[in-house]
Every structure is written in C-alpha cells, then in structure tokens.
Amino acid sequence: MAITAGVVAVQGDVSEHAEAVIEAAASHGEAAEVIEIRESGLVGECDVLLMPGGESTTISRLIHREGIASEIREHVAAGKPVLATCAGLIVAANDAGDDRIETLDLLDIRVQRNAFGRQKDSFEAPLDVDGLDDPFHAVFIRAPVISEVGDAEILATWEDRPVAVRDGPVVGTSFHPELTGDHRIHDLAFFD
Ligand code: GLN
C-alpha cells in the first residue's frame, strides 16, 4: 500500500518536495504517491502534507480562496503529519507579523519574514537537528526568523535562533530541506 503525500502547489517549489518524500518513503520500504494540491477536495485523500516555500502572502491568499486552508486544519486536527518549509512555515505559524497573511495556527510560533538580514538573503549552514545523527546541510533563502516559540519543541537553532520546530504532527523549518537531495527532514516529519 502506497502512502499518499499531498504537496500544496498553489505557488512555490513543488517537485523537489515530491522527490524527497518519495525517497524518504522508499528508505522505509514504502511507496509514496504524490498529488499536487491546487483545489479543495484532495487533502482528505492525503496521509501526509507538504507546505513548500515560495511567497507566503500569495500562498495564504490562494489556499483560503480555494478552500484548501480549512482542509489543512482538519488534516492536522486528525493528527496527520505536515511538513511546512520557509513560506509554508510562515503560513502555518500562529503569528506571521504581516496582516496580509492569514495564518493557519498550526505551529505555536511567531515569525518575522525575511529577517536574517540583507547580507544573509541566502546562505547555507550545517545544522545539528534533534533526531538526526549527522549535521543537516540547510539552505536558507530569504528565510523567516522564528522570533518566539510557545508550546512547540525546538529541533534546531542557528546563531541562537530556532530554525526547525515541531508542534504535534506539524514540523516546520525556516530553511529548504528539499534542495540538497538529503531527505532526512522529510523522514523525521513523516516516518518517525
Ligand atoms: N521570503 C518569503 C516569504 O516571506 C519566503 C521565502 C521562501 O519560501 N524561500 O514568503
């Protein structure tokens, strides 16, 4: 039996996440079927969900307009896993610090968009992540800073700032775990 993984595909990077979840499933001897979610009515078929990076204001607007936002909330209320990365993390947070973003309140965190500073628009860093034996090579692209953490577990920090968190079935990262061919974060989010 294959697991069904949904990638919220209204905007942003989709195909790399699809590959990463397929590889993570294969490392557990499972097959994954990936569906791209651009409309309502599909989330209910999914065992796991990915909320990719992109532009958080656009993603927020489109998932509410298409009726996908409430379905993602129902998925999490049923205890099913979500991996939310970069813009996905911003949309999944409790507070995005930006009125244009209607957050989903899935992660008990406050974020600040694009807050690592101009000189750090984009950077890479070896991260120690709770649950992984070796450092994870993390790629940050106009990444959000997690400025406050409420009732969520911090999985990794960079320069004393949380950059990966877990809140129940939801794992969120400031960075892009799908870009390096290392599927261990997908593994952690979905198969642990
Ligand atoms: N800066 C983007 C935003 O605020 C996120 C960047 C990304 O997803 N790589 O939406």
XYZ file of N, CA and C and ligand atoms in Angstrom:
586
model
N 0.849 -1.207 0.000
C 0.000 0.000 0.000
C 0.882 1.253 0.000
N 0.624 2.115 -0.946
C 1.403 3.362 -1.011
C 0.785 4.398 -0.079
N 1.631 5.254 0.473
C 1.075 6.396 1.192
C 0.811 7.506 0.173
N -0.162 8.333 0.466
C -0.458 9.463 -0.418
C 0.056 10.740 0.236
N 0.948 11.428 -0.489
C 1.530 12.678 0.008
C 1.002 13.819 -0.848
N 0.446 14.822 -0.195
C -0.058 15.981 -0.928
C 0.915 17.133 -0.806
N 1.272 17.739 -1.935
C 2.099 18.949 -1.899
C 1.193 20.133 -2.245
N 1.093 21.073 -1.320
C 0.285 22.265 -1.591
C 1.003 23.039 -2.693
N 0.360 23.096 -3.861
C 1.067 23.510 -5.076
C 0.439 24.745 -5.710
N -0.186 25.589 -4.871
C -0.795 26.803 -5.430
C 0.284 27.757 -5.943
N 1.486 27.672 -5.345
C 2.623 28.511 -5.738
C 3.840 27.959 -5.007
N 5.031 28.116 -5.602
C 6.245 27.728 -4.890
C 6.872 26.463 -5.424
N 7.879 25.969 -4.686
C 8.682 24.838 -5.172
C 8.054 23.510 -4.784
N 7.691 22.741 -5.788
C 6.872 21.554 -5.579
C 7.629 20.262 -5.889
N 8.317 20.215 -7.025
C 8.845 18.929 -7.499
C 9.928 18.366 -6.584
N 10.754 19.240 -5.991
C 11.823 18.731 -5.111
C 11.222 18.071 -3.871
N 10.129 18.638 -3.366
C 9.478 18.019 -2.203
C 8.911 16.650 -2.581
N 8.362 16.574 -3.779
C 7.799 15.296 -4.224
C 8.896 14.234 -4.240
N 10.051 14.582 -4.794
C 11.163 13.619 -4.835
C 11.613 13.226 -3.437
N 11.734 14.228 -2.558
C 12.227 13.949 -1.203
C 11.279 13.012 -0.454
N 9.980 13.201 -0.607
C 9.048 12.345 0.142
C 9.037 10.936 -0.448
N 9.207 10.832 -1.754
C 9.277 9.501 -2.385
C 10.516 8.752 -1.877
N 11.650 9.463 -1.792
C 12.878 8.830 -1.299
C 12.776 8.473 0.176
N 12.183 9.380 0.954
C 12.031 9.094 2.395
C 11.161 7.853 2.583
N 10.088 7.757 1.825
C 9.200 6.582 1.931
C 9.965 5.330 1.515
N 10.722 5.415 0.417
C 11.455 4.249 -0.080
C 12.449 3.748 0.958
N 13.058 4.673 1.724
C 14.024 4.243 2.738
C 13.333 3.490 3.873
N 12.009 3.558 3.921
C 11.236 2.770 4.895
C 10.501 1.612 4.220
N 10.898 1.330 2.970
C 10.289 0.223 2.245
C 8.859 0.499 1.814
N 8.492 1.790 1.755
C 7.128 2.139 1.356
C 7.144 2.924 0.053
N 6.063 2.843 -0.673
C 5.917 3.656 -1.875
C 5.101 4.895 -1.510
N 5.374 6.002 -2.189
C 4.574 7.214 -1.972
C 4.016 7.685 -3.303
N 2.728 7.978 -3.261
C 2.104 8.596 -4.435
C 1.934 10.075 -4.087
N 2.372 10.946 -5.002
C 2.330 12.376 -4.698
C 1.229 13.045 -5.509
N 0.408 13.832 -4.837
C -0.573 14.622 -5.579
C -0.344 16.112 -5.307
N -0.522 16.903 -6.333
C -0.344 18.346 -6.206
C -1.700 18.970 -5.900
N -1.717 19.791 -4.858
C -2.999 20.325 -4.387
C -3.152 21.788 -4.797
N -4.059 22.006 -5.700
C -4.362 23.374 -6.153
C -5.839 23.698 -5.967
N -6.591 22.728 -5.499
C -8.033 22.951 -5.323
C -8.517 22.157 -4.112
N -9.721 22.457 -3.660
C -10.251 21.744 -2.499
C -10.682 20.332 -2.914
N -10.848 19.478 -1.920
C -11.351 18.130 -2.185
C -10.272 17.065 -2.291
N -8.994 17.461 -2.229
C -7.902 16.483 -2.377
C -7.188 16.183 -1.066
N -7.177 17.156 -0.152
C -6.411 16.979 1.099
C -6.895 15.741 1.859
N -8.197 15.488 1.803
C -8.768 14.340 2.511
C -8.202 13.002 2.070
N -7.636 12.943 0.865
C -7.033 11.689 0.375
C -5.613 11.497 0.877
N -5.056 12.527 1.528
C -3.614 12.520 1.831
C -3.316 11.986 3.230
N -2.280 11.164 3.307
C -1.774 10.712 4.608
C -0.860 11.769 5.214
N -0.062 12.424 4.362
C 0.863 13.468 4.825
C 0.755 14.654 3.870
N 1.133 15.822 4.394
C 1.047 17.047 3.573
C 2.346 17.826 3.637
N 2.690 18.470 2.512
C 3.844 19.359 2.463
C 3.383 20.758 2.109
N 3.861 21.723 2.884
C 3.597 23.128 2.548
C 4.935 23.758 2.177
N 5.195 23.936 0.877
C 6.521 24.354 0.423
C 6.796 25.845 0.607
N 8.043 26.206 0.272
C 8.427 27.613 0.229
C 7.866 28.273 -1.017
N 8.050 29.567 -1.075
C 7.521 30.366 -2.176
C 7.292 31.776 -1.652
N 6.131 32.305 -1.899
C 5.789 33.656 -1.430
C 4.583 33.513 -0.500
N 4.834 33.775 0.801
C 3.809 33.438 1.787
C 2.513 34.238 1.620
N 2.599 35.502 1.187
C 1.359 36.277 1.015
C 0.500 35.642 -0.082
N 1.136 35.196 -1.149
C 0.403 34.572 -2.268
C -0.172 33.224 -1.846
N 0.652 32.416 -1.184
C 0.186 31.090 -0.755
C -1.018 31.245 0.183
N -0.904 32.171 1.139
C -2.005 32.383 2.088
C -3.283 32.763 1.348
N -3.167 33.721 0.435
C -4.361 34.184 -0.301
C -5.003 33.036 -1.076
N -4.189 32.257 -1.765
C -4.736 31.215 -2.645
C -5.316 30.028 -1.867
N -4.675 29.629 -0.780
C -5.233 28.463 -0.064
C -6.560 28.819 0.608
N -6.726 30.085 1.006
C -8.028 30.475 1.555
C -9.058 30.602 0.441
N -8.662 31.199 -0.658
C -9.609 31.381 -1.769
C -10.105 30.040 -2.307
N -9.198 29.063 -2.367
C -9.545 27.758 -2.951
C -10.177 26.796 -1.951
N -10.292 27.207 -0.695
C -10.903 26.323 0.306
C -9.973 25.220 0.783
N -8.656 25.406 0.559
C -7.679 24.385 0.978
C -7.277 24.599 2.442
N -7.304 25.857 2.890
C -6.820 26.186 4.238
C -7.574 25.398 5.315
N -8.906 25.383 5.237
C -9.679 24.686 6.276
C -9.422 23.180 6.208
N -9.156 22.672 5.010
C -8.870 21.228 4.883
C -7.519 20.869 5.512
N -6.544 21.784 5.406
C -5.244 21.532 6.048
C -5.440 21.493 7.563
N -6.263 22.409 8.079
C -6.538 22.410 9.530
C -7.186 21.098 9.969
N -8.115 20.613 9.164
C -8.789 19.345 9.507
C -7.805 18.180 9.490
N -6.894 18.192 8.517
C -5.859 17.158 8.402
C -5.042 17.105 9.708
N -4.638 18.280 10.191
C -3.832 18.335 11.421
C -4.674 17.968 12.639
N -5.921 18.412 12.671
C -6.801 18.074 13.800
C -6.978 16.565 13.902
N -6.865 15.865 12.758
C -6.969 14.398 12.752
C -5.635 13.745 13.117
N -4.621 14.556 13.445
C -3.329 14.023 13.889
C -2.414 13.610 12.762
N -2.726 14.023 11.524
C -1.888 13.607 10.390
C -0.748 14.607 10.175
N 0.423 14.110 9.733
C 1.614 14.962 9.670
C 1.632 15.985 8.535
N 2.315 17.093 8.844
C 2.567 18.158 7.869
C 4.031 18.566 7.994
N 4.686 18.803 6.857
C 5.996 19.460 6.862
C 5.832 20.802 6.161
N 6.107 21.879 6.904
C 5.927 23.240 6.379
C 7.294 23.912 6.312
N 7.700 24.348 5.127
C 9.045 24.881 4.975
C 9.011 26.324 4.460
N 9.831 27.153 5.089
C 10.044 28.545 4.679
C 8.712 29.296 4.554
N 8.259 29.655 3.367
C 6.964 30.341 3.276
C 5.851 29.473 3.870
N 5.973 28.157 3.733
C 4.998 27.243 4.321
C 4.972 27.364 5.837
N 6.161 27.517 6.435
C 6.270 27.721 7.887
C 5.572 29.020 8.302
N 5.759 30.063 7.499
C 5.148 31.366 7.805
C 3.617 31.226 7.829
N 3.078 30.540 6.832
C 1.620 30.393 6.729
C 1.096 29.484 7.851
N 1.886 28.512 8.253
C 1.460 27.564 9.291
C 1.573 28.126 10.706
N 2.280 29.242 10.868
C 2.541 29.800 12.204
C 1.273 30.360 12.853
N 1.403 30.729 14.132
C 0.302 31.426 14.815
C 0.296 32.908 14.464
N 1.491 33.436 14.231
C 1.608 34.878 14.002
C 2.724 35.116 12.998
N 2.361 35.677 11.842
C 3.345 35.912 10.784
C 3.847 37.350 10.787
N 3.316 38.176 11.705
C 3.756 39.565 11.781
C 3.470 40.351 10.510
N 2.468 39.924 9.752
C 2.158 40.572 8.473
C 0.657 40.400 8.224
N -0.062 41.520 8.178
C -1.528 41.476 8.067
C -2.025 40.799 6.794
N -1.166 40.727 5.794
C -1.618 40.128 4.521
C -1.672 38.604 4.604
N -1.121 38.071 5.675
C -1.076 36.612 5.800
C -2.066 36.149 6.859
N -3.023 35.329 6.410
C -3.989 34.743 7.336
C -3.419 33.393 7.745
N -2.837 33.343 8.935
C -2.098 32.140 9.319
C -3.047 30.988 9.663
N -2.493 29.777 9.630
C -3.303 28.583 9.903
C -3.256 28.170 11.380
N -2.366 28.783 12.157
C -2.249 28.492 13.602
C -1.964 27.017 13.875
N -1.077 26.442 13.109
C -0.721 25.031 13.291
C 0.561 24.875 14.102
N 1.366 25.921 14.129
C 2.629 25.914 14.870
C 2.574 27.074 15.861
N 2.803 26.755 17.137
C 2.714 27.795 18.165
C 4.005 28.619 18.182
N 4.173 29.388 17.125
C 5.370 30.231 16.978
C 4.964 31.579 16.383
N 5.843 32.562 16.607
C 5.726 33.840 15.907
C 6.926 33.936 14.970
N 6.701 34.407 13.764
C 7.823 34.529 12.819
C 7.926 35.965 12.316
N 9.123 36.273 11.828
C 9.363 37.531 11.128
C 9.876 37.184 9.753
N 9.190 37.667 8.753
C 9.590 37.339 7.378
C 10.923 38.008 7.025
N 11.700 37.351 6.187
C 12.923 37.922 5.590
C 13.823 38.567 6.635
N 13.943 37.941 7.806
C 14.552 38.653 8.925
C 15.986 38.232 9.243
N 16.605 37.428 8.416
C 18.002 37.086 8.693
C 18.945 38.208 8.261
N 18.416 39.234 7.621
C 19.255 40.384 7.253
C 19.683 40.315 5.803
N 19.915 41.478 5.229
C 20.170 41.574 3.803
C 21.383 40.775 3.349
N 22.454 40.907 4.113
C 23.685 40.210 3.719
C 23.485 38.701 3.753
N 22.380 38.310 4.383
C 22.106 36.879 4.513
C 20.843 36.497 3.756
N 20.544 37.225 2.694
C 19.395 36.912 1.853
C 19.298 35.420 1.601
N 20.482 34.856 1.376
C 20.543 33.434 1.088
C 21.857 32.916 1.675
N 21.792 31.834 2.433
C 23.031 31.268 2.979
C 22.818 29.799 3.305
N 23.935 29.122 3.523
C 23.862 27.694 3.821
C 24.567 27.429 5.138
N 24.119 26.455 5.863
C 24.680 26.194 7.185
C 24.534 24.727 7.556
N 25.561 24.178 8.235
C 25.428 22.808 8.746
C 24.680 22.846 10.072
N 23.546 22.177 10.155
C 22.718 22.258 11.356
C 22.699 20.955 12.121
N 22.811 21.075 13.430
C 22.526 19.914 14.281
C 21.017 19.897 14.509
N 20.397 18.806 14.114
C 18.937 18.700 14.254
C 18.626 17.552 15.206
N 17.774 17.824 16.182
C 17.356 16.775 17.124
C 16.805 15.578 16.355
N 17.311 14.412 16.642
C 16.796 13.217 15.983
C 17.641 12.791 14.790
N 18.595 13.641 14.346
C 19.483 13.249 13.254
C 20.899 13.040 13.803
N 21.568 12.008 13.300
C 22.889 11.667 13.816
C 23.980 12.618 13.324
N 23.857 13.075 12.068
C 24.879 13.951 11.489
C 24.243 15.277 11.103
N 25.077 16.346 10.996
C 24.520 17.657 10.636
C 23.764 17.626 9.311
N 22.760 18.462 9.227
C 21.963 18.592 8.008
C 22.403 19.870 7.309
N 22.747 19.753 6.025
C 23.173 20.924 5.254
C 21.928 21.724 4.859
N 21.735 22.865 5.531
C 20.481 23.620 5.347
C 20.689 24.813 4.419
N 19.756 24.991 3.493
C 19.784 26.115 2.557
C 18.680 27.091 2.966
N 19.093 28.326 3.291
C 18.148 29.378 3.698
C 18.005 30.378 2.553
N 16.778 30.654 2.126
C 16.541 31.615 1.043
C 15.499 32.623 1.512
N 15.921 33.854 1.726
C 15.007 34.890 2.268
C 14.159 34.279 3.390
N 14.845 33.689 4.313
C 14.178 32.829 5.300
C 13.550 33.630 6.428
N 12.470 33.109 6.977
C 11.886 33.736 8.159
C 12.678 33.388 9.418
N 12.711 34.332 10.355
C 13.244 34.048 11.681
C 12.073 33.640 12.569
N 12.284 32.593 13.357
C 11.282 32.225 14.371
C 11.625 33.038 15.610
N 10.810 34.053 15.889
C 11.185 35.013 16.939
C 10.639 34.624 18.310
N 9.556 33.838 18.332
C 9.032 33.359 19.615
C 8.507 31.948 19.446
N 8.763 31.129 20.448
C 8.267 29.755 20.419
C 7.394 29.551 21.647
N 6.138 29.181 21.431
C 5.235 28.888 22.542
C 5.305 27.411 22.872
N 4.187 26.728 22.709
C 4.109 25.318 23.062
C 4.543 24.458 21.871
N 5.805 24.591 21.502
C 6.368 23.803 20.398
C 7.787 23.418 20.791
N 8.257 22.347 20.184
C 9.591 21.822 20.510
C 10.591 22.367 19.482
N 11.714 22.885 19.971
C 12.745 23.383 19.054
C 13.622 22.207 18.627
N 13.721 21.973 17.322
C 14.516 20.846 16.801
C 15.907 21.283 16.369
N 16.059 22.555 15.999
C 17.375 23.043 15.562
C 17.433 24.553 15.720
N 18.648 25.060 15.996
C 18.853 26.510 16.060
C 20.054 26.873 15.196
N 20.069 28.112 14.727
C 21.222 28.648 14.023
C 21.485 30.034 14.587
N 22.703 30.256 15.065
C 23.055 31.525 15.723
C 22.019 31.877 16.789
N 21.712 30.909 17.629
C 20.792 31.060 18.759
C 19.331 31.319 18.366
N 19.016 31.178 17.075
C 17.613 31.347 16.691
C 17.041 30.002 16.278
N 15.823 29.700 16.728
C 15.210 28.443 16.295
C 14.972 28.467 14.785
N 15.304 27.385 14.110
C 15.079 27.307 12.656
C 14.332 26.025 12.260
N 14.067 25.169 13.247
C 13.222 23.995 12.989
C 12.458 23.697 14.272
N 11.156 23.461 14.136
C 10.300 23.224 15.305
C 9.315 22.100 15.012
N 8.825 21.516 16.097
C 7.753 20.532 15.962
C 6.630 20.901 16.926
N 5.413 20.883 16.429
C 4.239 21.122 17.265
C 3.250 19.999 16.942
N 3.234 18.967 17.765
C 2.376 17.806 17.486
C 2.744 17.190 16.149
N 1.781 17.035 15.239
C 2.073 16.366 13.963
C 2.712 17.290 12.923
N 2.992 18.542 13.316
C 3.492 19.515 12.329
C 4.961 19.833 12.594
N 5.792 19.659 11.560
C 7.197 20.069 11.624
C 7.370 21.262 10.701
N 8.063 22.295 11.188
C 8.289 23.481 10.370
C 9.760 23.829 10.340
N 10.248 24.266 9.161
C 11.654 24.694 9.052
C 11.721 26.058 8.362
N 12.659 26.890 8.826
C 12.922 28.168 8.154
C 13.626 27.945 6.832
N 14.328 26.809 6.741
C 15.176 26.533 5.578
C 14.454 25.595 4.616
N 15.151 25.267 3.527
C 14.582 24.418 2.468
C 15.210 23.020 2.525
N 14.560 22.071 3.158
C 15.173 20.734 3.286
C 15.059 19.902 2.016
N 14.402 20.427 0.998
C 14.141 19.635 -0.215
C 15.199 19.864 -1.294
N 16.171 20.770 -1.023
C 17.047 21.199 -2.117
C 18.375 20.470 -2.215
N 18.684 19.635 -1.253
C 20.041 19.082 -1.211
C 20.098 17.579 -1.473
N 18.969 16.976 -1.791
C 18.973 15.535 -2.033
C 19.070 14.711 -0.750
N 18.986 15.385 0.391
C 19.037 14.710 1.694
C 17.600 14.722 2.236
N 17.008 13.543 2.348
C 15.577 13.508 2.692
C 15.318 13.270 4.179
N 16.346 13.508 5.024
C 16.183 13.146 6.441
C 15.150 13.996 7.184
N 14.943 15.242 6.749
C 13.923 16.060 7.425
C 12.521 15.543 7.061
N 12.351 15.132 5.813
C 11.069 14.533 5.404
C 10.827 13.239 6.183
N 11.904 12.520 6.386
C 11.865 11.292 7.159
C 11.399 11.576 8.595
N 12.030 12.572 9.190
C 11.723 12.976 10.569
C 10.252 13.407 10.692
N 9.774 14.145 9.694
C 8.418 14.681 9.752
C 7.361 13.587 9.555
N 7.675 12.602 8.709
C 6.618 11.680 8.268
C 6.769 10.248 8.751
N 7.971 9.810 9.024
C 8.152 8.367 9.260
C 8.744 8.044 10.620
N 8.895 9.035 11.494
C 9.495 8.758 12.799
C 8.488 8.168 13.774
N 10.515 35.402 1.864
C 9.445 34.514 1.517
C 8.155 34.909 2.188
O 8.164 35.663 3.112
C 9.780 33.079 1.892
C 10.972 32.645 1.110
C 10.983 31.191 0.786
O 9.998 30.473 0.913
N 12.112 30.762 0.304
O 7.104 34.463 1.781
